[in-house]
Amino acid sequence: MFMNKICIGDHYQIQCYKHNGKIHRSWSEAVVLDVKKDYIVFGNNKALVIESDGRTRRTGEPAVMYFFKNKWFNIIAQLKKDGISYYCNIATPFIIEEGTVKYIDYDLDLRIYNTGEYKILDKMEYKYHKKLMGYSDDLDKAIKNGLAELIELYENGSSLFATEPNLKYYEEYLKVKKDSNK
């Protein structure tokens, strides 16, 4: 990984794949807001999303996204009018190729509501794809461990799920966007 070559303000796209190698979804914008030893923080707002079937839409709110070098999940803080909620994908650690952040999505998601409650989503989709695409026992274990680690981070009050740092990252995003428009 070439984390030392990534700079705050750099622009990337995001591509999400499924286990069979097919692209599932892509986002037009991911602006680097911070580079840590184990993860990169990106931001976007009203990014263009292209689905695998060609449908397009824009995200509804600003987002701060955490992509991890060695963790089996990524975290998206969604800055909504009524507070921050989180959408967490159980997925491979990211790679960056040709200006694009890439990862494989493994269906299971953790949705954390602004009330503090959370819910595991897409269990049936995971079960279906596990059988259809032949996920190995080792892969199944990595996926389940990623979900357990993510829940533990949330329940233990990780700063990744704290309001103030995510709002500061969004302020950084606005500053970077303003500076890039000069």
Coordinates of C-alpha atoms in Angstrom, one line a residue:
M1 CA 0.0 0.0 0.0
F2 CA 1.3 3.4 -0.8
M3 CA -0.4 5.3 2.0
N4 CA 2.5 7.8 2.2
K5 CA 1.7 9.0 -1.4
I6 CA -1.9 9.9 -0.6
C7 CA -2.4 13.5 0.3
I8 CA -5.2 15.5 1.9
G9 CA -7.3 17.0 -0.9
D10 CA -6.7 14.2 -3.4
H11 CA -9.8 13.1 -5.3
Y12 CA -10.7 9.5 -6.0
Q13 CA -13.7 7.5 -7.1
I14 CA -15.0 4.5 -5.2
Q15 CA -15.9 1.1 -6.7
C16 CA -17.7 -1.6 -4.8
Y17 CA -17.5 -5.2 -6.2
K18 CA -19.1 -8.5 -5.4
H19 CA -17.2 -11.7 -4.7
N20 CA -17.6 -12.8 -8.3
G21 CA -15.6 -9.8 -9.5
K22 CA -18.6 -7.9 -10.9
I23 CA -18.9 -4.2 -10.1
H24 CA -21.9 -3.6 -7.8
R25 CA -21.9 0.2 -7.4
S26 CA -19.6 3.2 -7.8
W27 CA -19.4 6.7 -6.4
S28 CA -18.0 9.7 -8.3
E29 CA -16.3 11.4 -5.5
A30 CA -14.1 10.6 -2.5
V31 CA -11.9 13.5 -1.3
V32 CA -9.1 12.6 1.1
L33 CA -9.5 14.3 4.5
D34 CA -7.0 12.4 6.6
V35 CA -4.5 9.7 6.2
K36 CA -3.8 7.5 9.3
K37 CA -1.5 4.5 9.8
D38 CA -4.4 2.0 9.4
Y39 CA -7.1 3.9 7.5
I40 CA -8.0 6.8 5.2
V41 CA -10.8 9.2 5.8
F42 CA -12.7 10.5 2.7
G43 CA -15.6 12.9 2.3
N44 CA -18.2 13.6 -0.3
N45 CA -21.5 15.4 -0.7
K46 CA -24.3 14.6 -3.3
A47 CA -21.9 12.2 -5.0
L48 CA -23.1 10.5 -8.2
V49 CA -23.8 6.8 -7.6
I50 CA -24.0 4.4 -10.5
E51 CA -25.6 1.1 -9.8
S52 CA -24.6 -2.1 -11.6
D53 CA -27.7 -2.0 -13.7
G54 CA -26.9 1.5 -15.0
R55 CA -29.3 3.4 -12.8
T56 CA -27.9 6.6 -11.3
R57 CA -28.7 8.8 -8.3
R58 CA -27.0 11.3 -6.0
T59 CA -26.3 10.7 -2.3
G60 CA -28.7 12.6 -0.2
E61 CA -26.3 14.1 2.3
P62 CA -22.7 14.8 3.1
A63 CA -20.7 11.7 4.2
V64 CA -17.5 11.0 6.0
M65 CA -16.1 7.6 5.0
Y66 CA -13.5 5.4 6.7
F67 CA -11.7 2.8 4.7
F68 CA -9.4 0.5 6.5
K69 CA -6.1 -1.1 5.4
N70 CA -6.6 -4.3 7.4
K71 CA -10.2 -4.4 8.6
W72 CA -13.1 -6.2 7.1
F73 CA -15.5 -3.3 7.1
N74 CA -15.8 0.4 6.1
I75 CA -17.8 3.0 7.8
I76 CA -19.9 5.8 6.3
A77 CA -21.0 8.6 8.6
Q78 CA -24.1 10.2 7.0
L79 CA -24.5 13.8 8.1
K80 CA -28.3 14.1 8.0
K81 CA -30.4 17.1 9.1
D82 CA -31.6 15.1 12.2
G83 CA -28.2 13.9 13.2
I84 CA -25.5 11.5 12.2
S85 CA -26.3 7.9 11.3
Y86 CA -23.8 5.3 10.1
Y87 CA -23.9 2.8 7.3
C88 CA -21.2 0.2 7.7
N89 CA -20.4 -2.3 5.0
I90 CA -18.8 -5.7 5.8
A91 CA -16.2 -5.7 3.1
T92 CA -12.6 -6.5 2.3
P93 CA -9.9 -4.1 3.2
F94 CA -9.6 -1.4 0.5
I95 CA -7.1 -1.1 -2.3
I96 CA -6.4 1.9 -4.5
E97 CA -5.8 1.4 -8.2
E98 CA -5.8 4.1 -10.9
G99 CA -7.4 6.8 -8.8
T100 CA -10.1 4.5 -7.5
V101 CA -10.7 3.1 -4.0
K102 CA -11.9 -0.5 -4.5
Y103 CA -13.3 -3.1 -2.2
I104 CA -15.5 -6.3 -2.2
D105 CA -18.8 -6.0 -0.4
Y106 CA -20.1 -9.0 1.4
D107 CA -23.7 -8.0 1.8
L108 CA -24.0 -7.8 5.6
D109 CA -24.3 -4.2 6.8
L110 CA -24.6 -2.6 10.2
R111 CA -27.0 0.4 10.3
I112 CA -26.5 2.7 13.3
Y113 CA -29.3 5.1 13.7
N114 CA -29.0 8.6 15.1
T115 CA -30.9 7.3 18.2
G116 CA -28.0 5.0 19.0
E117 CA -29.8 1.8 18.1
Y118 CA -28.3 -0.5 15.5
K119 CA -29.5 -3.3 13.3
I120 CA -27.7 -5.9 11.2
L121 CA -29.0 -5.8 7.6
D122 CA -29.1 -8.1 4.6
K123 CA -28.6 -11.4 6.4
M124 CA -30.7 -13.3 3.8
E125 CA -28.7 -11.7 1.0
Y126 CA -25.5 -12.8 2.6
K127 CA -26.8 -16.4 3.1
Y128 CA -27.9 -16.4 -0.6
H129 CA -24.6 -15.1 -2.0
K130 CA -22.5 -17.3 0.3
K131 CA -24.1 -20.3 -1.3
L132 CA -24.3 -19.0 -4.8
M133 CA -20.7 -17.8 -4.9
G134 CA -19.2 -20.5 -2.7
Y135 CA -17.7 -18.4 0.1
S136 CA -15.1 -20.5 1.9
D137 CA -15.2 -21.2 5.6
D138 CA -12.2 -18.9 6.1
L139 CA -13.9 -16.1 4.2
D140 CA -17.1 -16.7 6.2
K141 CA -15.1 -16.5 9.4
A142 CA -13.4 -13.2 8.3
I143 CA -16.7 -11.7 7.4
K144 CA -18.3 -12.7 10.8
N145 CA -15.3 -11.5 12.7
G146 CA -15.4 -8.2 10.9
L147 CA -19.0 -7.7 11.9
A148 CA -18.3 -8.6 15.5
E149 CA -15.3 -6.2 15.6
L150 CA -17.4 -3.4 14.1
I151 CA -20.2 -3.9 16.7
E152 CA -17.6 -4.0 19.5
L153 CA -16.0 -0.8 18.3
Y154 CA -19.4 0.9 18.3
E155 CA -20.5 -0.5 21.7
N156 CA -17.2 0.6 23.2
G157 CA -17.6 4.2 22.1
S158 CA -15.0 4.4 19.4
S159 CA -14.3 7.9 18.2
L160 CA -15.1 6.7 14.6
F161 CA -18.8 7.0 15.8
A162 CA -18.5 10.3 17.6
T163 CA -20.3 13.4 16.4
E164 CA -17.6 16.0 16.8
P165 CA -14.8 14.3 14.9
N166 CA -17.1 13.6 12.0
L167 CA -18.4 17.2 11.9
K168 CA -14.7 18.4 11.9
Y169 CA -14.0 16.1 9.0
Y170 CA -16.9 17.6 7.1
E171 CA -15.6 21.1 7.8
E172 CA -12.3 19.9 6.4
Y173 CA -14.1 18.6 3.3
L174 CA -15.8 22.0 2.8
K175 CA -12.4 23.7 3.1
V176 CA -10.7 21.3 0.6
K177 CA -13.6 21.8 -1.9
K178 CA -13.4 25.6 -1.5
D179 CA -9.6 25.6 -1.9
S180 CA -9.9 23.3 -5.0
N181 CA -12.3 25.8 -6.6
K182 CA -9.9 28.7 -6.4

